[in-house]
Each structure stands twice: as C-alpha cells, then as structure tokens.
PDB file of C-alpha atoms in Angstrom:
ATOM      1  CA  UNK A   1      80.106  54.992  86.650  1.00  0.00           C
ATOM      2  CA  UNK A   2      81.010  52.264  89.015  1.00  0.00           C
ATOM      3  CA  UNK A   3      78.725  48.904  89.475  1.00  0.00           C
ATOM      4  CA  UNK A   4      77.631  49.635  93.120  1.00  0.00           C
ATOM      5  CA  UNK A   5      78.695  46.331  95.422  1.00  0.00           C
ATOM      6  CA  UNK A   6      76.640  44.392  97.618  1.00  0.00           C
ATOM      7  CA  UNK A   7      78.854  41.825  99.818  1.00  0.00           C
ATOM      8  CA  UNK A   8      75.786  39.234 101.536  1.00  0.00           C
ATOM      9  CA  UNK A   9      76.514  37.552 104.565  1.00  0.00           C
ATOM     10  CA  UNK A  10      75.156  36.083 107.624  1.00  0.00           C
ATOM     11  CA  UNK A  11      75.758  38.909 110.628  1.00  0.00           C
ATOM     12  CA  UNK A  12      79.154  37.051 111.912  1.00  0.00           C
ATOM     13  CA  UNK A  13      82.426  37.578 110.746  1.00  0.00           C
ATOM     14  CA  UNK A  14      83.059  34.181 108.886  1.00  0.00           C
ATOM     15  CA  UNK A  15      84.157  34.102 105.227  1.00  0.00           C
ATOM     16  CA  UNK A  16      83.093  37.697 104.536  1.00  0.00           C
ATOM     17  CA  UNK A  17      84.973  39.359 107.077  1.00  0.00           C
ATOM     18  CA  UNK A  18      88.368  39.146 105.356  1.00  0.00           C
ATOM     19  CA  UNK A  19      86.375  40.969 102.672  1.00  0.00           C
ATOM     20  CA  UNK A  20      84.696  43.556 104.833  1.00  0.00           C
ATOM     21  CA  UNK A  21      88.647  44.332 106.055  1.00  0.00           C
ATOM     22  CA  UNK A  22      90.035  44.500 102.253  1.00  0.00           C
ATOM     23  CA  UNK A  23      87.002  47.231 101.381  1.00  0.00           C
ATOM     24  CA  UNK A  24      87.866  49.456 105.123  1.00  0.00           C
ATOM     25  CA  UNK A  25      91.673  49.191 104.621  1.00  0.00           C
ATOM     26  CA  UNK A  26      91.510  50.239 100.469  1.00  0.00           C
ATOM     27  CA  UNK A  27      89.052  52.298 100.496  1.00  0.00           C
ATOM     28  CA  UNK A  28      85.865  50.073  98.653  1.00  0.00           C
ATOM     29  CA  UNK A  29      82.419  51.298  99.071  1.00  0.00           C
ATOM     30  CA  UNK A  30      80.179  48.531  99.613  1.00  0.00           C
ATOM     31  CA  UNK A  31      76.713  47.004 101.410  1.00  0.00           C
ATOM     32  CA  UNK A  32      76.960  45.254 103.850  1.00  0.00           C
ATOM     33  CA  UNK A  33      74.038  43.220 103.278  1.00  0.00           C
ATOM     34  CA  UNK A  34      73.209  40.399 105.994  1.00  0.00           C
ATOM     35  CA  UNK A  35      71.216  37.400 105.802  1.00  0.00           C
ATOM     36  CA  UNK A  36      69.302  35.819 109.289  1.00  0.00           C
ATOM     37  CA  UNK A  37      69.184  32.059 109.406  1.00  0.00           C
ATOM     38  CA  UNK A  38      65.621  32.077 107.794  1.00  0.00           C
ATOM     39  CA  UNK A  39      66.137  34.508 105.076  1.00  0.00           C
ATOM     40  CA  UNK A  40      69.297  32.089 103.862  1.00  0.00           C
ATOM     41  CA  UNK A  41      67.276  29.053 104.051  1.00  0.00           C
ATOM     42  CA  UNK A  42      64.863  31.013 101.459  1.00  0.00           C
ATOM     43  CA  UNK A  43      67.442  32.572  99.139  1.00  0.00           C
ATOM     44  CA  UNK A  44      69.236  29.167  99.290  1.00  0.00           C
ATOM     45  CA  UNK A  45      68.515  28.195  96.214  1.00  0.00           C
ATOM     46  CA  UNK A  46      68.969  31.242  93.869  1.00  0.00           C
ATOM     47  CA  UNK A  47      72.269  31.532  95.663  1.00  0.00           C
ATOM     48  CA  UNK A  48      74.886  30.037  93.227  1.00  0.00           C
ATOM     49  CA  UNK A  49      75.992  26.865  94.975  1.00  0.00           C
ATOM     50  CA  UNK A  50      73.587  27.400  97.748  1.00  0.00           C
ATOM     51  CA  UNK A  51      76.381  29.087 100.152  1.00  0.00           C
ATOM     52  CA  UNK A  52      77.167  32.394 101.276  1.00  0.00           C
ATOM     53  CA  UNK A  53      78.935  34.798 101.035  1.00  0.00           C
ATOM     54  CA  UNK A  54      78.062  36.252  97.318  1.00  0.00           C
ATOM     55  CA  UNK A  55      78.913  39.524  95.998  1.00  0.00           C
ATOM     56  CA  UNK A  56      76.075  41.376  93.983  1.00  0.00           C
ATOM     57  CA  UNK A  57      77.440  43.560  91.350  1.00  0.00           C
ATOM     58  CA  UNK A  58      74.561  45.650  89.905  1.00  0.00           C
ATOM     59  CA  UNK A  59      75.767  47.783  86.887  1.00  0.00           C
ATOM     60  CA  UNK A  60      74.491  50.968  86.031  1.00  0.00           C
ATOM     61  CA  UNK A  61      72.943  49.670  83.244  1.00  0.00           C
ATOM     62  CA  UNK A  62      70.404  47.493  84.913  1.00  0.00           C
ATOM     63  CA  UNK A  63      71.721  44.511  85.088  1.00  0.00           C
ATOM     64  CA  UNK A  64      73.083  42.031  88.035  1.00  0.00           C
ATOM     65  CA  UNK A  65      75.920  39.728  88.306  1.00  0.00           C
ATOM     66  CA  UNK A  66      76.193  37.589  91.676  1.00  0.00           C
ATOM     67  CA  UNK A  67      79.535  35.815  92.488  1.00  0.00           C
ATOM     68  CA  UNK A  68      80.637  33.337  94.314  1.00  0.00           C
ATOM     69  CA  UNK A  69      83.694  31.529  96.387  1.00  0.00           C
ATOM     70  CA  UNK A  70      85.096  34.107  99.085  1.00  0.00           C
ATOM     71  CA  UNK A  71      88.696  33.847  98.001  1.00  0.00           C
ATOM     72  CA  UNK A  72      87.272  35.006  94.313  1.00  0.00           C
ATOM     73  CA  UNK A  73      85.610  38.444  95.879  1.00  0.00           C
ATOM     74  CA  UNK A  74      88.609  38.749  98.454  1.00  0.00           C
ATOM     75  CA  UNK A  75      90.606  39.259  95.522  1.00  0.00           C
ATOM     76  CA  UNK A  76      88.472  41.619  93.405  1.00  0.00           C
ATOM     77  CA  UNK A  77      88.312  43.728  96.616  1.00  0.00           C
ATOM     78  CA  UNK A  78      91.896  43.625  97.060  1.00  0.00           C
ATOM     79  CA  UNK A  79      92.543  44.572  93.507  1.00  0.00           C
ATOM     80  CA  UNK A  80      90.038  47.523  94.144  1.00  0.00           C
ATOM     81  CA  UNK A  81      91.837  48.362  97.065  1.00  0.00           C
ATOM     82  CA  UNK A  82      95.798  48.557  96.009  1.00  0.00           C
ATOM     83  CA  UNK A  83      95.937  45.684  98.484  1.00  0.00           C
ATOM     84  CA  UNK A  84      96.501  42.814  95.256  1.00  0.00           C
ATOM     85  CA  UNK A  85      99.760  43.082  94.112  1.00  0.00           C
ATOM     86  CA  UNK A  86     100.280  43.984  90.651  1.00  0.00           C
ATOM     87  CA  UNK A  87     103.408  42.244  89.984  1.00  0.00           C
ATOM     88  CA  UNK A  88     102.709  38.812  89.259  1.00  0.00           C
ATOM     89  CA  UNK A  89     105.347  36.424  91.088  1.00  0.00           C
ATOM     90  CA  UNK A  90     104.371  38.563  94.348  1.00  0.00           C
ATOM     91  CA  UNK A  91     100.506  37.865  93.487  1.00  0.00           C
ATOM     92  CA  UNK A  92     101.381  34.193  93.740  1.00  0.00           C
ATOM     93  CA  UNK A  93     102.868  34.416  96.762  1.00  0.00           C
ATOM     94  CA  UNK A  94      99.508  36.031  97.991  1.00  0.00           C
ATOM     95  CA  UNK A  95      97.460  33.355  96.404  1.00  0.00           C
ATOM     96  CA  UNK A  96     100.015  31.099  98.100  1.00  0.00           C
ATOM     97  CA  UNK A  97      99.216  32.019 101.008  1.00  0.00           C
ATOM     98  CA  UNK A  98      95.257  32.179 100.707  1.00  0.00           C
ATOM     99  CA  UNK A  99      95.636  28.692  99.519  1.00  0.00           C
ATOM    100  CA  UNK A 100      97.548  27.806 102.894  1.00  0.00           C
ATOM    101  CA  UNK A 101      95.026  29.040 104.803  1.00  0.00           C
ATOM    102  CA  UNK A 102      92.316  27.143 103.181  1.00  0.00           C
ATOM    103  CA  UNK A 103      94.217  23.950 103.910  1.00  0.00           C
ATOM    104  CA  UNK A 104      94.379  25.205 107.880  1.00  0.00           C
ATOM    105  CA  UNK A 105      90.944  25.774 107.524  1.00  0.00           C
ATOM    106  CA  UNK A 106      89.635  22.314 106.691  1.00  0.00           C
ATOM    107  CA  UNK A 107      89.516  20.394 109.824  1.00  0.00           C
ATOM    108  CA  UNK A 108      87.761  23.181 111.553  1.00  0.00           C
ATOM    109  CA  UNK A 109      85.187  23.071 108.788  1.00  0.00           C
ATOM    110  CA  UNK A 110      84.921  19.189 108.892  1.00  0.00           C
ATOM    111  CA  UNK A 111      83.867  19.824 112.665  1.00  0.00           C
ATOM    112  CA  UNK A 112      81.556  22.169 111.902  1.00  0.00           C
ATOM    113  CA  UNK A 113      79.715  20.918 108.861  1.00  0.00           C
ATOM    114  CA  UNK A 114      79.352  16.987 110.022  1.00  0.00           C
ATOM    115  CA  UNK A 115      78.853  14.397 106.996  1.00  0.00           C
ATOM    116  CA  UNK A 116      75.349  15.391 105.202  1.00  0.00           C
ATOM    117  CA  UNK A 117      76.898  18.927 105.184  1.00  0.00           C
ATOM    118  CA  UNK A 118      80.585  17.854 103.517  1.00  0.00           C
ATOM    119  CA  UNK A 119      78.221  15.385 101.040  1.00  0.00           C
ATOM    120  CA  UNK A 120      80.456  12.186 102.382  1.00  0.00           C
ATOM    121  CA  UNK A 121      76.864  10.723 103.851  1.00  0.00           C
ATOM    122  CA  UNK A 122      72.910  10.956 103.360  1.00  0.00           C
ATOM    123  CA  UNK A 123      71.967   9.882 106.812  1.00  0.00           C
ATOM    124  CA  UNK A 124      74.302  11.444 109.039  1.00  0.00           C
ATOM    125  CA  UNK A 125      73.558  15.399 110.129  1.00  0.00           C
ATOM    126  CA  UNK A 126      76.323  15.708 112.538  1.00  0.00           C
ATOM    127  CA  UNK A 127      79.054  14.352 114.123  1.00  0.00           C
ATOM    128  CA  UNK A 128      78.784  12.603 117.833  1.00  0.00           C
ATOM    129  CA  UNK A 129      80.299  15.141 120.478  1.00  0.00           C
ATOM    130  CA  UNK A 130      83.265  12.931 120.800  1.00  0.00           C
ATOM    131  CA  UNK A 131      83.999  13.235 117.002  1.00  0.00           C
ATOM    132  CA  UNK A 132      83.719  16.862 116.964  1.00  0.00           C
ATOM    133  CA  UNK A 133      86.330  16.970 119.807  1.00  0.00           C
ATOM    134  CA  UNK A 134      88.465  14.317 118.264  1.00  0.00           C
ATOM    135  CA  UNK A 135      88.548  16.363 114.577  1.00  0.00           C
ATOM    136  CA  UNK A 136      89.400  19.351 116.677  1.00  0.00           C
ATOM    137  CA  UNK A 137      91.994  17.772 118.714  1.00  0.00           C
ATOM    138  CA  UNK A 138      93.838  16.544 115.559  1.00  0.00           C
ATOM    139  CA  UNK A 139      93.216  19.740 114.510  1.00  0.00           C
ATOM    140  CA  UNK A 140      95.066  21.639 117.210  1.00  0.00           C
ATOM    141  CA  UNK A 141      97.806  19.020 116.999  1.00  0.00           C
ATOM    142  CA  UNK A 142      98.416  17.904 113.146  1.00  0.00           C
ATOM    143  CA  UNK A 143      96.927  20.803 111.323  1.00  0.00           C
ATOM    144  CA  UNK A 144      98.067  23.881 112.484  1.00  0.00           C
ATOM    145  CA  UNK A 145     101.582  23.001 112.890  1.00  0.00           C
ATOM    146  CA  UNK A 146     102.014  22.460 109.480  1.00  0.00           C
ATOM    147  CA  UNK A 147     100.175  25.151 107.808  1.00  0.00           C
ATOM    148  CA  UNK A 148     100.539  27.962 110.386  1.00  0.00           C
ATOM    149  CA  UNK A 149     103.857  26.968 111.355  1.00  0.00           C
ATOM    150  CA  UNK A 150     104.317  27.651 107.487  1.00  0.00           C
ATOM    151  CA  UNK A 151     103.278  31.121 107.515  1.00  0.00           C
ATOM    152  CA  UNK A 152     105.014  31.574 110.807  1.00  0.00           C
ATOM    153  CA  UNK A 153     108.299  30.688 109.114  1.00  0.00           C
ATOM    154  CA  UNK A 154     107.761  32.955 106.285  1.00  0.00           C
ATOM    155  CA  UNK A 155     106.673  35.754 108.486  1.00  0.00           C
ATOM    156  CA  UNK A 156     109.967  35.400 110.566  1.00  0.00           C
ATOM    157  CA  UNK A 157     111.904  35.916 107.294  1.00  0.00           C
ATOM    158  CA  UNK A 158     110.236  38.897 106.611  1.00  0.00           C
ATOM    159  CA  UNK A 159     111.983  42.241 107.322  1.00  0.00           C
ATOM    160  CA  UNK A 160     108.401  44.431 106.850  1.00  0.00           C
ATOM    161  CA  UNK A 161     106.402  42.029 109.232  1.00  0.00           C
ATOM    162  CA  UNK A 162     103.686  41.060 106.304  1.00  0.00           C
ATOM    163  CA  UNK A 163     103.628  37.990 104.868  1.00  0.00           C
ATOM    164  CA  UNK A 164     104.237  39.132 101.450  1.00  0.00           C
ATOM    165  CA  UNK A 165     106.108  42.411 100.149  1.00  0.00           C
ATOM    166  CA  UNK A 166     106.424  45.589 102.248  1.00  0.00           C
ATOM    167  CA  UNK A 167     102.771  46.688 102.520  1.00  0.00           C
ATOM    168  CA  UNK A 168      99.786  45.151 103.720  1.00  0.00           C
ATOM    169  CA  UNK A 169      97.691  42.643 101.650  1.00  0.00           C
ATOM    170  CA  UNK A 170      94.626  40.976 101.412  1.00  0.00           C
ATOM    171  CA  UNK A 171      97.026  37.808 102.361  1.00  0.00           C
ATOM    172  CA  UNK A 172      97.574  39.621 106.041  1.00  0.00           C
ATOM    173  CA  UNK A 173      93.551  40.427 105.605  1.00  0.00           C
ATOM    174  CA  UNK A 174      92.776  36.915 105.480  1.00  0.00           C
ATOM    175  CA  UNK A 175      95.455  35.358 108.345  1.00  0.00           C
ATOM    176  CA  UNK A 176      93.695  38.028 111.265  1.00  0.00           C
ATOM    177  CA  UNK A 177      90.495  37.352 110.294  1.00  0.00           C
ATOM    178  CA  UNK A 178      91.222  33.462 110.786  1.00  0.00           C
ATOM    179  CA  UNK A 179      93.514  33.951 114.178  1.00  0.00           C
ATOM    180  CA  UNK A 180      90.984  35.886 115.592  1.00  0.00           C
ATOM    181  CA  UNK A 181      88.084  33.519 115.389  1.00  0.00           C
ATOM    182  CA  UNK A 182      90.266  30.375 116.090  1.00  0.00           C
ATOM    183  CA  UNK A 183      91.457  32.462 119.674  1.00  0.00           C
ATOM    184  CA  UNK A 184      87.841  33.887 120.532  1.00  0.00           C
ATOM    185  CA  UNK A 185      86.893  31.083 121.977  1.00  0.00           C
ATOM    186  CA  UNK A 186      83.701  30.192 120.161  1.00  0.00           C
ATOM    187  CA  UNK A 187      85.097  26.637 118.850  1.00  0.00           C
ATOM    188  CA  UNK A 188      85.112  24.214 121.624  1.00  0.00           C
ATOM    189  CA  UNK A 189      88.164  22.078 121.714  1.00  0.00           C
ATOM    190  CA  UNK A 190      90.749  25.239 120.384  1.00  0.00           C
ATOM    191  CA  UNK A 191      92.695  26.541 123.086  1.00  0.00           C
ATOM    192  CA  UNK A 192      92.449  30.555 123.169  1.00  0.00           C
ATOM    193  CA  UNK A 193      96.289  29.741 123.716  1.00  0.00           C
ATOM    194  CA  UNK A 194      96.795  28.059 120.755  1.00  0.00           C
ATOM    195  CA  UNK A 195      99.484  31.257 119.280  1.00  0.00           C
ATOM    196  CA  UNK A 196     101.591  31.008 121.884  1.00  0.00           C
ATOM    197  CA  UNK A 197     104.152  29.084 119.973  1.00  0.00           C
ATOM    198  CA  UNK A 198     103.525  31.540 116.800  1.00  0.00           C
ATOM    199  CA  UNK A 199     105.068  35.034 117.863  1.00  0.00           C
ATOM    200  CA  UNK A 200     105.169  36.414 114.734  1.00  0.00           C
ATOM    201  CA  UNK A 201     101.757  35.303 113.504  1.00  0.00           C
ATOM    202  CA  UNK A 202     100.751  37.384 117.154  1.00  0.00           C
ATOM    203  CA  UNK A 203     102.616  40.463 115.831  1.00  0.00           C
ATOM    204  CA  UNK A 204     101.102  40.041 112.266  1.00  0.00           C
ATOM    205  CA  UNK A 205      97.720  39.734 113.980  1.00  0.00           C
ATOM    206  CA  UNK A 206      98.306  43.225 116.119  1.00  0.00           C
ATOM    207  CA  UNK A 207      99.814  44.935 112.859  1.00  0.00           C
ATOM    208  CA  UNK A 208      96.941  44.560 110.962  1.00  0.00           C
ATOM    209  CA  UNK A 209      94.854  45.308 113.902  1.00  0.00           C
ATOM    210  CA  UNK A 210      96.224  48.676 114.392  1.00  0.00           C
ATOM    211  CA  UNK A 211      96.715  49.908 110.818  1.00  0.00           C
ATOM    212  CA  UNK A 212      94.581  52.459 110.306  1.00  0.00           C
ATOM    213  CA  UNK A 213      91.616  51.104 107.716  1.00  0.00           C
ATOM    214  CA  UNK A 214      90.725  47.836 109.571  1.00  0.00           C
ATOM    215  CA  UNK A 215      91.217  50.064 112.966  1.00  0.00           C
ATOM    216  CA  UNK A 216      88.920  52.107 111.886  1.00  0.00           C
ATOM    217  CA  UNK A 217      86.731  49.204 110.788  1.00  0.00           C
ATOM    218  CA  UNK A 218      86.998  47.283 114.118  1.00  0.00           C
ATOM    219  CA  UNK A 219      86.360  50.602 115.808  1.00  0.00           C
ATOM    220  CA  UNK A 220      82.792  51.681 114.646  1.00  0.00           C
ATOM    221  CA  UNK A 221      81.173  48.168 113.663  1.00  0.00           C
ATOM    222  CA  UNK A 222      80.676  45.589 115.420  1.00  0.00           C
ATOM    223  CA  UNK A 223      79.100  41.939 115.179  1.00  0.00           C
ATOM    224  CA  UNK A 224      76.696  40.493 115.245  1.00  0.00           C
ATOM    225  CA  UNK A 225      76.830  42.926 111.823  1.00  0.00           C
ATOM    226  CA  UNK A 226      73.295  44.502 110.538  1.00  0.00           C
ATOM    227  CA  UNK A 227      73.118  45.723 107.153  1.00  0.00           C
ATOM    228  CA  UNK A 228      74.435  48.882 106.123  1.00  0.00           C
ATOM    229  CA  UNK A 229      76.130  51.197 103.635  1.00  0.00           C
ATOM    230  CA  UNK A 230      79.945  51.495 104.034  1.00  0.00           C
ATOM    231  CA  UNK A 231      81.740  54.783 102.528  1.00  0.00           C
ATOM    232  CA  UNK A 232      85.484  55.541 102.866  1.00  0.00           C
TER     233      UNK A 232
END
C-alpha cells in the first residue's frame, strides 16, 4: 500500500505549484494541504528549516516522514509521475535546468525577502522602496538575460518544443510555473512584457498550458488554493 502524500503550502501558487502540476499531469494523488499566514507562523518551528513547502509522507504503518526543499519533492513527484527521466544523462539535463531556474530566481527572492529574511542583517526587515525597485530593475536587465536567455537557446534547438527529450518534464513544470508569476503582474518593477524577446519560452509556456493534465489542473482549481484531496 502506498504512503498517502500531503504537499503543505500557503494558498498561492509559489514553490508548490510546480509540484501541484507534476501530481495533475502524472497522475499523483495527493492533499493539498494549505497553511494561512497564522497557522505558518505556529507550525514554524516543527517545520524542518522553518519554510514551506514540506511534503508529509505518512506510511501505512503509522509513521510520518516530512521533507523539505521544493526541488527535492518536485522530483519525487516527477519520478511518480513518468515525468523524471529514467535515463541518467537526460536526468541531468533536467536537474540542469531546475538549477537554472533557481539562479533566475534569486534576485526576485532578494526583493522579496529584504536582509533579516536572507540572514545578511539583524536589524534590517526590509528593503527601502527604492531598493526593492533597484534589485528588480537589475533583475529585469542582468538576470534574466542570462539565465532565461539560456533556456531560450536550448528551447530553440529543440525539435519537440520541451526543454529536455521529446515529452514533457517536471523541467517544463517548473519554467510555466515561474513565467507565469513573473508576467501576472503581482511583482512591481517586472514588466508583464518581459517575454517578448523569448518566443520560444512563450510557446513552451502555452504547451504546457494546454497539455491535457495541467489543463485539466488549471481548469477546475483555482488560487487562492483551499485544502483538498486531489485524485487522477
């Protein structure tokens, strides 16, 4: 009998969401378990490192694992799902690319969590507004040239449109989920334009968008997410 798999999460889309697309498009049952504000700042510190998400893996036997790092459970989901390859220089390339993506992540982050929150300073909460804006702007102009004009370059050199292989993977997973909050325009200071020069990232975003498990995903849940039991 399978451990039954709870993914927590605050109710936005975030680090989990990735992970939430991996377990529609492969077929993973899972709860969807969400966290408010308040109930985080009181699980904070049985939560291994204090951060979110975590998967709970409770095994028939009675006992309970909780894991951490969302690249870790990305992965186990993706292996679950068919959607890890099995061959191991094409895995690389996959981790390759996750790895990319956390590097385009970082300034974003840096914006977000000011200096108490990256442990660089004591005294500091946040960044001033003009900080924020001049992180982001560097962002926008040093950042994602490099990393997504990496993946864009890789993408054009692919003859199935995914980033790695023929078939959809948790690497494609992981590059919507990020293009898709970087264009909502939630972050202040990132153009909803900013993909204009990436035409094959666009088409990678509407190719996972309309195959059929995160469709179907996308389709019947929406955020801010509540918690809930998800069945193939």
């Amino acid at each position: 009998m399978s451990p039954k798999l709870s993914l927590v999460y605050f109710p936005i889309g975030g680090r989990a969401e990735a992970i939430r697309l991996a377990a529609a498009a492969g077929g993973v049952a899972f709860t969807n378990k969400v966290l408010s504000g308040t109930d985080y700042q009181e699980a904070r510190e049985s939560l291994p490192l204090g951060q979110l998400p975590v998967l709970e893996i409770d095994y028939p036997c009675g006992k309970t694992t909780v894991m951490t790092q969302s690249n870790a459970i990305l992965r186990y989901f993706g292996k679950l799902g068919g959607l890890y390859p099995k061959d191991d220089i094409k895995a690389m390339e996959v981790d390759s690319v996750l790895d990319i993506l956390e590097d385009l992540l970082t300034g974003i982050i840096t914006s977000m969590m000011g200096p108490t929150g990256l442990l660089i300073s004591d005294d500091k909460d946040s960044w001033t507004a003009e900080e924020k804006m001049e992180i982001r702007k560097r962002w926008v102009t040093k950042s994602v040239p490099r990393f997504l004009g990496h993946i864009e370059k890789r993408l054009e050199k692919s003859e199935s449109g995914w980033v790695v292989g023929d078939s959809m993977t948790i690497a494609d997973l992981k590059i919507f989920s990020n293009l898709t909050w970087f264009t909502s325009g939630v972050l202040d200071g990132v153009p909803t334009t900013m993909l204009e020069e990436y035409p094959a990232c666009v088409s990678l975003v509407e190719k996972v968008k309309t195959a059929e498990g995160t469709k179907k995903w996308t389709d019947n849940y929406s955020k801010p997410y509540g918690t809930f039991d998800y069945a193939p």
